[in-house]
Amino acid sequence: MNDFDRQHVWHPYTSMTRPLPTFEVASCEGVRIRLADGRELIDGMSSWWSAIHGYNHPVLNRAAKAQLEKMAHVMFGGLTHSPAVELAKRLIGMTPKGLDCVFFSDSGSVSVEVALKMAIQYWHNQSRPEKNRMLTVRGGYHGDTFGAMSVCDPVNGMHSLFSGSVREQLFAPRPDCRFNESASADDIAPIEQLLRRHSGEIAALILEPVVQGAGGMWFYSPDYLRTVAHLCKQYDVLLIADEIATGFGRSGKLFACEHAGIVPDIMCLGKALTGGYLSLAATLTNQRVRDGISANAGVLMHGPTFMGNPLACAVANASIDLLRAGDWQQQVAAIEQQLQTELEPWRDHDSVADVRVLGAIGVVELTHDVDVASAQRRFVDAGVWIRPFGKLVYLMPPYVIQADDLSRLTAAVGLALDCS
Ligand SMILES: *Cc1c(COP(=O)(O)O)cnc(C)c1O
């Protein structure tokens, strides 16, 4: 099987002719990934921020099976169904007040495309079609489709590779003020200057609130976010919060915007939305955006085939109910505490540049790039699943992980420190 895989199946961000190794998975249960050769790995990644309740969860399985007996899918054009309507109710009820319209799509990147389109169509419909560029901060990640790529960090996002194909957007420096610091005038000045000079052509500011994920696993000051949200109002620019990675409790708040007490005009959700079961995303808007796009008989020009997929919506409803009925706050706080205690000692290692923890996210930044193939082999031999990128070795386990399993993950981080 592995030979066929190697020769014929693309995997993310790896060569087809000299691919990184892959390990065959037979099944998963709780926080364990079972390989086809019988080995068991403790999951430190939650399958890229998504599997917050662990794998093969009886409640989520039951929700999927029950919906499957009714319908797996039906088109959303001209038809509607209770899994989608119930999910919209839940999302409107749990996100910051004011976000009360929901557009469902099939992946995070698409939800970002939809958000960008919404912002552009909003201004178009206010007879301001020249307001069609995006402002963002460096170090961000918003997905792999072209619109989303245009607002990813220009270096990490390899804009040079796609120059001419991605729209040139406006970039402020990465917010360097850390989570527990306040934002200084120096932190704010560059982005304010961009807003002052370019607000006439900017449709929206898009950013990941407080936690930058795949662009560098960086946590920045909620004070910066609060100030920048205020500037958006002042310069009449919409604010898009990409909560695809941070949503549903990962940063210690249900949504990372809550750290700053702000409400964006548009919010993107994905990843943990279905507890890691199925691909589903949502773009939420406030009344201003809804009414602005809908004025003069305007309609939002988007409609994916699998929009509002009932199976995915049913699992999302069950996942949200599970989250709200459980003690995720307590679980995430305990993970945060343990990550802090057990990762901090790695700071003394010669190859470690920084250690940072927020919510159920722990990051060890090295002074050099990690050789992923050899690090991964060592991790698997040690019975853990951790996938570093660049200089970053990081952990974001399912919220249900037990303390002894988490200790095995934090100890295993040491295996990567000399993999270069
Ligand atoms: C993963 C991610 C995306 C893209 O989501 P996909 O489902 O992979 O398309 C967008 N924004 C952020 C912040 C993400 O972490």
Coordinates of C-alpha atoms and ligand atoms in Angstrom, one line a residue:
M1 CA 0.0 0.0 0.0
N2 CA 2.7 2.4 1.0
D3 CA 4.4 2.0 -2.4
F4 CA 1.2 2.9 -4.3
D5 CA 0.7 5.8 -1.9
R6 CA 4.2 7.1 -2.5
Q7 CA 3.9 6.9 -6.3
H8 CA 0.4 8.1 -6.9
V9 CA -1.1 10.1 -4.0
W10 CA -0.2 13.7 -3.2
H11 CA 0.3 14.5 0.4
P12 CA 0.4 18.1 1.8
Y13 CA 3.5 20.2 1.1
T14 CA 5.8 17.4 0.0
S15 CA 7.4 16.3 -3.2
M16 CA 5.9 13.5 -5.3
T17 CA 9.3 12.3 -6.3
R18 CA 11.2 12.7 -3.0
P19 CA 8.3 12.6 -0.5
L20 CA 8.5 12.8 3.2
P21 CA 7.6 9.4 4.7
T22 CA 4.0 8.6 5.6
F23 CA 2.8 6.2 8.3
E24 CA -0.3 4.1 7.6
V25 CA -3.1 4.6 10.1
A26 CA -5.6 1.7 10.7
S27 CA -7.9 3.3 13.3
C28 CA -8.1 6.0 16.0
E29 CA -9.7 6.0 19.4
G30 CA -9.6 8.8 22.1
V31 CA -6.2 10.3 21.9
R32 CA -4.6 7.2 20.3
I33 CA -3.7 6.8 16.6
R34 CA -3.3 3.1 15.8
L35 CA -0.8 2.4 12.9
A36 CA -1.3 -0.5 10.5
D37 CA 1.8 -2.2 12.0
G38 CA 0.1 -2.3 15.4
R39 CA 2.0 0.6 17.0
E40 CA 0.0 3.2 19.0
L41 CA 0.8 6.9 19.0
I42 CA -0.4 9.5 21.5
D43 CA -1.9 12.3 19.4
G44 CA -0.3 15.7 20.0
M45 CA -1.8 17.5 17.0
S46 CA -5.6 17.0 17.1
S47 CA -5.4 16.4 13.3
W48 CA -4.5 20.1 12.8
W49 CA -6.6 21.8 15.5
S50 CA -9.7 19.8 14.7
A51 CA -10.2 16.7 16.8
I52 CA -10.9 18.4 20.1
H53 CA -12.9 15.6 21.7
G54 CA -10.5 12.8 20.5
Y55 CA -11.2 10.2 17.8
N56 CA -14.1 7.8 17.4
H57 CA -16.2 9.5 19.9
P58 CA -19.5 7.6 20.6
V59 CA -21.6 10.8 20.7
L60 CA -20.3 12.1 17.4
N61 CA -20.5 8.6 15.8
R62 CA -24.2 8.4 16.9
A63 CA -25.0 11.8 15.5
A64 CA -23.4 10.9 12.1
K65 CA -25.2 7.6 11.9
A66 CA -28.6 9.1 12.9
Q67 CA -28.2 11.7 10.2
L68 CA -27.0 9.2 7.6
E69 CA -30.3 7.3 8.0
K70 CA -32.1 10.5 6.9
M71 CA -29.9 12.0 4.2
A72 CA -26.2 12.4 3.8
H73 CA -26.6 15.4 1.6
V74 CA -29.1 17.5 -0.4
M75 CA -28.5 20.7 -2.3
F76 CA -28.9 23.9 -0.4
G77 CA -30.2 26.0 -3.3
G78 CA -34.0 26.3 -2.8
L79 CA -34.0 23.6 0.0
T80 CA -33.2 23.8 3.7
H81 CA -33.0 21.4 6.6
S82 CA -32.8 21.3 10.4
P83 CA -29.1 20.3 10.8
A84 CA -28.0 23.5 9.1
V85 CA -30.6 25.7 10.7
E86 CA -29.9 24.3 14.2
L87 CA -26.2 24.8 13.6
A88 CA -26.7 28.4 12.6
K89 CA -28.7 29.0 15.8
R90 CA -25.9 27.5 17.9
L91 CA -23.2 29.5 16.1
I92 CA -25.1 32.8 16.4
G93 CA -25.7 32.0 20.1
M94 CA -22.1 31.3 21.0
T95 CA -20.1 33.7 18.9
P96 CA -19.7 37.4 20.0
K97 CA -23.0 39.3 20.0
G98 CA -23.9 40.9 16.7
L99 CA -22.7 38.1 14.4
D100 CA -26.1 36.8 13.3
C101 CA -26.0 35.6 9.7
V102 CA -24.2 32.4 8.7
F103 CA -22.8 31.2 5.3
F104 CA -21.9 27.5 5.3
S105 CA -19.1 26.2 3.1
D106 CA -16.9 23.1 2.9
S107 CA -13.5 24.2 4.1
G108 CA -11.6 26.9 6.0
S109 CA -10.0 28.3 2.8
V110 CA -13.4 28.6 1.1
S111 CA -14.9 30.4 4.2
V112 CA -12.0 32.9 3.8
E113 CA -12.7 33.3 0.1
V114 CA -16.4 34.0 1.0
A115 CA -15.3 36.5 3.7
L116 CA -13.1 38.4 1.2
K117 CA -15.9 38.4 -1.4
M118 CA -18.4 39.6 1.2
A119 CA -16.1 42.6 2.0
I120 CA -15.6 43.4 -1.6
Q121 CA -19.3 43.1 -2.5
Y122 CA -20.2 45.2 0.6
W123 CA -18.2 48.2 -0.7
H124 CA -19.2 47.6 -4.3
N125 CA -22.8 47.9 -3.2
Q126 CA -22.1 51.2 -1.3
S127 CA -20.8 52.6 -4.6
R128 CA -17.2 52.3 -3.4
P129 CA -15.9 49.7 -5.8
E130 CA -12.3 51.1 -5.4
K131 CA -12.4 49.7 -1.8
N132 CA -11.4 46.2 -2.8
R133 CA -7.9 45.5 -1.4
M134 CA -7.2 43.7 1.9
L135 CA -5.0 44.8 4.7
T136 CA -3.4 42.2 7.0
V137 CA -0.4 41.6 9.2
R138 CA 2.7 39.6 8.4
G139 CA 3.0 36.1 9.9
G140 CA -0.6 35.2 9.1
Y141 CA -2.1 32.1 7.5
H142 CA -5.6 32.0 6.0
G143 CA -5.6 29.0 3.7
D144 CA -4.3 27.7 0.3
T145 CA -6.8 29.0 -2.2
F146 CA -5.8 32.1 -4.2
G147 CA -7.7 34.8 -2.3
A148 CA -6.7 33.3 1.0
M149 CA -3.1 32.9 -0.2
S150 CA -2.9 36.6 -1.0
V151 CA -3.4 37.5 2.7
C152 CA -1.0 34.8 4.0
D153 CA 2.5 35.9 5.1
P154 CA 4.2 36.8 1.8
V155 CA 7.4 34.8 2.7
N156 CA 5.8 31.7 4.3
G157 CA 3.0 31.9 1.8
M158 CA 5.5 31.9 -1.1
H159 CA 4.0 34.8 -2.9
S160 CA 7.1 34.9 -5.1
L161 CA 6.1 31.5 -6.5
F162 CA 2.7 32.8 -7.4
S163 CA 3.5 36.4 -8.3
G164 CA 1.2 37.6 -11.0
S165 CA -1.5 35.1 -9.8
V166 CA -2.2 36.4 -6.3
R167 CA -3.5 39.9 -5.7
E168 CA -1.0 42.2 -4.0
Q169 CA -2.4 43.1 -0.7
L170 CA -1.2 45.5 2.1
F171 CA 0.9 44.1 4.9
A172 CA 1.6 45.6 8.3
P173 CA 4.4 44.1 10.4
R174 CA 3.7 41.1 12.6
P175 CA 2.4 42.3 16.0
D176 CA 5.5 41.7 18.1
C177 CA 3.9 42.6 21.4
R178 CA 3.4 39.4 23.3
F179 CA 0.1 38.1 24.8
N180 CA 0.7 39.4 28.3
E181 CA 2.1 42.8 27.1
S182 CA 0.2 45.9 26.1
A183 CA 0.6 47.3 22.6
S184 CA 2.9 50.4 22.4
A185 CA 2.6 53.3 20.1
D186 CA 5.4 51.7 18.1
D187 CA 3.4 48.5 17.6
I188 CA 0.4 50.4 16.3
A189 CA 2.0 53.2 14.2
P190 CA 2.8 51.1 11.1
I191 CA -0.7 49.6 10.7
E192 CA -2.3 53.0 11.5
Q193 CA -0.2 54.6 8.8
L194 CA -1.3 52.0 6.3
L195 CA -4.9 52.7 7.2
R196 CA -4.5 56.4 7.0
R197 CA -2.8 56.3 3.6
H198 CA -4.9 53.5 2.0
S199 CA -8.3 53.4 3.7
G200 CA -9.8 54.6 0.4
E201 CA -8.9 51.4 -1.3
I202 CA -9.1 48.9 1.6
A203 CA -12.2 46.7 1.9
A204 CA -11.2 44.9 5.1
L205 CA -8.5 44.1 7.6
I206 CA -8.2 40.3 8.0
L207 CA -6.3 38.7 10.8
E208 CA -6.2 35.7 13.1
P209 CA -7.2 37.1 16.5
V210 CA -4.4 36.7 19.2
V211 CA -3.0 33.4 17.9
Q212 CA -1.3 33.2 14.5
G213 CA -1.3 29.5 13.6
A214 CA 0.4 28.0 10.6
G215 CA 2.2 31.3 9.8
G216 CA 4.4 30.8 12.9
M217 CA 2.5 29.8 16.0
W218 CA 2.8 33.3 17.5
F219 CA 0.6 34.7 20.3
Y220 CA 0.2 38.5 20.4
S221 CA -1.4 41.1 22.6
P222 CA -5.2 41.3 22.9
D223 CA -4.5 45.0 23.4
Y224 CA -3.1 45.2 19.8
L225 CA -6.3 43.5 18.5
R226 CA -8.5 45.9 20.5
T227 CA -6.7 48.9 19.2
V228 CA -6.7 47.7 15.7
A229 CA -10.4 46.9 15.8
H230 CA -11.0 50.4 16.9
L231 CA -8.9 51.8 14.1
C232 CA -11.0 49.8 11.6
K233 CA -14.1 51.7 12.7
Q234 CA -12.3 55.0 12.6
Y235 CA -11.0 54.5 9.1
D236 CA -14.2 52.8 7.9
V237 CA -12.6 49.4 7.0
L238 CA -14.4 46.1 7.8
L239 CA -12.8 43.7 10.2
I240 CA -12.5 40.0 9.4
A241 CA -11.5 37.6 12.2
D242 CA -10.2 34.3 11.0
E243 CA -11.1 32.0 14.0
I244 CA -10.7 28.8 11.9
A245 CA -7.8 27.6 14.2
T246 CA -8.7 29.4 17.4
G247 CA -12.5 28.8 17.5
F248 CA -14.1 26.4 20.0
G249 CA -11.8 26.9 23.0
R250 CA -8.3 26.2 21.8
S251 CA -6.8 29.5 23.1
G252 CA -8.6 29.3 26.5
K253 CA -11.6 31.4 25.4
L254 CA -14.4 30.0 23.3
F255 CA -13.3 32.4 20.6
A256 CA -10.0 34.3 20.6
C257 CA -11.8 37.6 19.9
E258 CA -13.1 37.3 23.5
H259 CA -9.5 38.0 24.9
A260 CA -9.9 41.5 23.5
G261 CA -13.6 41.8 23.9
I262 CA -14.1 42.7 20.3
V263 CA -16.8 41.8 17.7
P264 CA -15.6 41.6 14.1
D265 CA -17.9 42.4 11.1
I266 CA -17.1 39.0 9.6
M267 CA -15.8 35.8 11.3
C268 CA -14.6 32.6 9.7
L269 CA -14.9 29.2 11.5
G270 CA -13.8 25.7 10.5
K271 CA -11.4 23.0 11.8
A272 CA -12.8 22.1 15.2
L273 CA -16.4 23.0 14.0
T274 CA -17.2 19.3 13.5
G275 CA -14.9 18.0 16.2
G276 CA -12.5 16.8 13.4
Y277 CA -15.1 14.5 11.7
L278 CA -16.0 16.2 8.4
S279 CA -15.0 19.2 6.4
L280 CA -17.2 22.1 7.2
A281 CA -16.7 25.8 7.6
A282 CA -18.8 28.9 8.3
T283 CA -18.6 32.6 7.6
L284 CA -20.6 34.8 10.0
T285 CA -21.5 38.4 9.5
N286 CA -23.2 41.2 11.3
Q287 CA -26.3 43.1 10.1
R288 CA -24.2 45.9 8.6
V289 CA -22.5 43.5 6.1
R290 CA -25.8 41.5 5.5
D291 CA -27.7 44.7 4.7
G292 CA -24.9 46.3 2.8
I293 CA -24.5 43.3 0.4
S294 CA -28.3 42.9 0.1
A295 CA -29.1 46.5 -0.7
N296 CA -30.2 47.3 -4.3
A297 CA -31.2 43.7 -4.8
G298 CA -27.6 42.6 -4.3
V299 CA -26.9 38.9 -3.7
L300 CA -23.7 37.2 -2.4
M301 CA -22.1 35.5 -5.4
H302 CA -21.1 32.1 -3.9
G303 CA -22.8 28.7 -3.5
P304 CA -20.7 25.6 -3.1
T305 CA -22.2 22.2 -4.2
F306 CA -21.9 20.8 -0.7
M307 CA -23.1 24.0 1.1
G308 CA -24.6 23.2 4.5
N309 CA -23.9 19.5 4.1
P310 CA -26.4 17.9 6.6
L311 CA -24.1 15.1 7.7
A312 CA -21.4 17.6 8.6
C313 CA -23.9 20.0 10.2
A314 CA -25.4 17.2 12.4
V315 CA -21.9 16.2 13.7
A316 CA -21.1 19.9 14.3
N317 CA -24.3 20.3 16.4
A318 CA -23.3 17.2 18.4
S319 CA -19.7 18.4 18.8
I320 CA -20.8 21.9 20.0
D321 CA -23.3 20.3 22.5
L322 CA -20.6 18.0 23.8
L323 CA -18.3 21.0 24.2
R324 CA -20.8 23.1 26.0
A325 CA -22.0 20.3 28.3
G326 CA -18.4 19.3 29.2
D327 CA -15.8 21.1 31.2
W328 CA -13.5 22.3 28.3
Q329 CA -12.5 25.4 30.2
Q330 CA -11.2 23.3 33.0
Q331 CA -9.5 20.9 30.6
V332 CA -7.9 23.6 28.5
A333 CA -6.7 25.4 31.7
A334 CA -5.2 22.2 33.0
I335 CA -3.4 21.5 29.7
E336 CA -2.1 25.1 29.7
Q337 CA -0.7 24.7 33.2
Q338 CA 0.9 21.4 32.4
L339 CA 2.4 22.6 29.1
Q340 CA 3.8 25.6 30.9
T341 CA 5.4 23.5 33.6
E342 CA 6.8 20.8 31.4
L343 CA 7.8 22.7 28.2
E344 CA 9.5 25.6 30.1
P345 CA 12.6 23.6 31.0
W346 CA 13.4 23.1 27.3
R347 CA 14.2 26.8 27.2
D348 CA 17.6 26.1 28.7
H349 CA 18.6 23.9 25.8
D350 CA 21.1 25.4 23.3
S351 CA 18.9 24.8 20.3
V352 CA 15.8 26.4 21.8
A353 CA 15.1 30.1 21.0
D354 CA 11.7 30.4 22.7
V355 CA 9.0 28.5 24.6
R356 CA 5.4 29.8 24.6
V357 CA 2.1 28.5 25.8
L358 CA -1.5 29.7 25.4
G359 CA -4.5 27.6 26.2
A360 CA -4.1 24.1 24.8
I361 CA -1.2 25.2 22.5
G362 CA 2.4 24.7 23.4
V363 CA 5.3 25.9 21.2
V364 CA 9.0 25.3 21.3
E365 CA 10.8 27.4 18.8
L366 CA 14.2 26.2 17.8
T367 CA 17.2 28.2 16.5
H368 CA 17.3 26.0 13.4
D369 CA 14.9 24.2 11.0
V370 CA 13.9 20.8 12.1
D371 CA 14.5 17.9 9.8
V372 CA 10.9 16.6 9.7
A373 CA 11.6 13.1 8.3
S374 CA 14.0 12.2 11.1
A375 CA 12.1 14.0 13.8
Q376 CA 9.0 12.2 12.8
R377 CA 10.6 8.8 12.8
R378 CA 11.9 9.4 16.3
F379 CA 8.5 10.5 17.5
V380 CA 6.8 7.5 16.1
D381 CA 9.4 5.2 17.7
A382 CA 8.7 6.9 21.0
G383 CA 4.9 6.4 20.5
V384 CA 3.8 10.0 20.0
W385 CA 2.4 11.9 17.0
I386 CA 4.0 15.4 16.7
R387 CA 4.6 17.1 13.4
P388 CA 7.0 20.0 13.4
F389 CA 7.3 22.6 10.8
G390 CA 10.2 25.0 10.1
K391 CA 11.8 25.9 13.5
L392 CA 8.6 25.0 15.4
V393 CA 7.9 21.9 17.5
Y394 CA 4.4 22.4 18.9
L395 CA 1.7 20.5 20.7
M396 CA -2.1 21.0 20.6
P397 CA -3.6 17.8 21.9
P398 CA -7.3 16.9 22.1
Y399 CA -8.9 18.6 25.2
V400 CA -9.6 15.1 26.7
I401 CA -6.0 14.1 27.0
Q402 CA -4.9 12.7 30.4
A403 CA -2.0 14.2 32.3
D404 CA 0.3 11.2 31.9
D405 CA -0.2 11.1 28.1
L406 CA 0.5 14.8 27.9
S407 CA 3.7 14.3 29.9
R408 CA 4.9 11.8 27.3
L409 CA 4.3 14.4 24.6
T410 CA 6.1 17.2 26.4
A411 CA 9.0 14.8 27.1
A412 CA 9.2 13.7 23.5
V413 CA 9.7 17.3 22.3
G414 CA 13.4 16.8 23.3
L415 CA 13.8 14.2 20.6
A416 CA 13.5 16.9 17.9
L417 CA 15.9 19.4 19.3
D418 CA 19.0 18.0 17.5
C419 CA 17.2 16.9 14.3
S420 CA 18.6 19.4 11.8
Ligands
LIG1 C1 -6.3 25.9 8.5 C2 -6.6 27.3 8.4 C3 -7.3 27.8 7.3 C4 -7.7 27.0 6.1 O1 -8.6 26.0 6.4 P1 -8.7 24.7 5.4 O2 -9.8 23.9 6.0 O3 -7.4 24.0 5.6 O4 -8.9 25.2 4.1 C5 -7.6 29.2 7.3 N1 -7.3 30.0 8.3 C6 -6.7 29.5 9.4 C7 -6.4 30.4 10.6 C8 -6.3 28.2 9.5 O5 -5.7 27.7 10.6

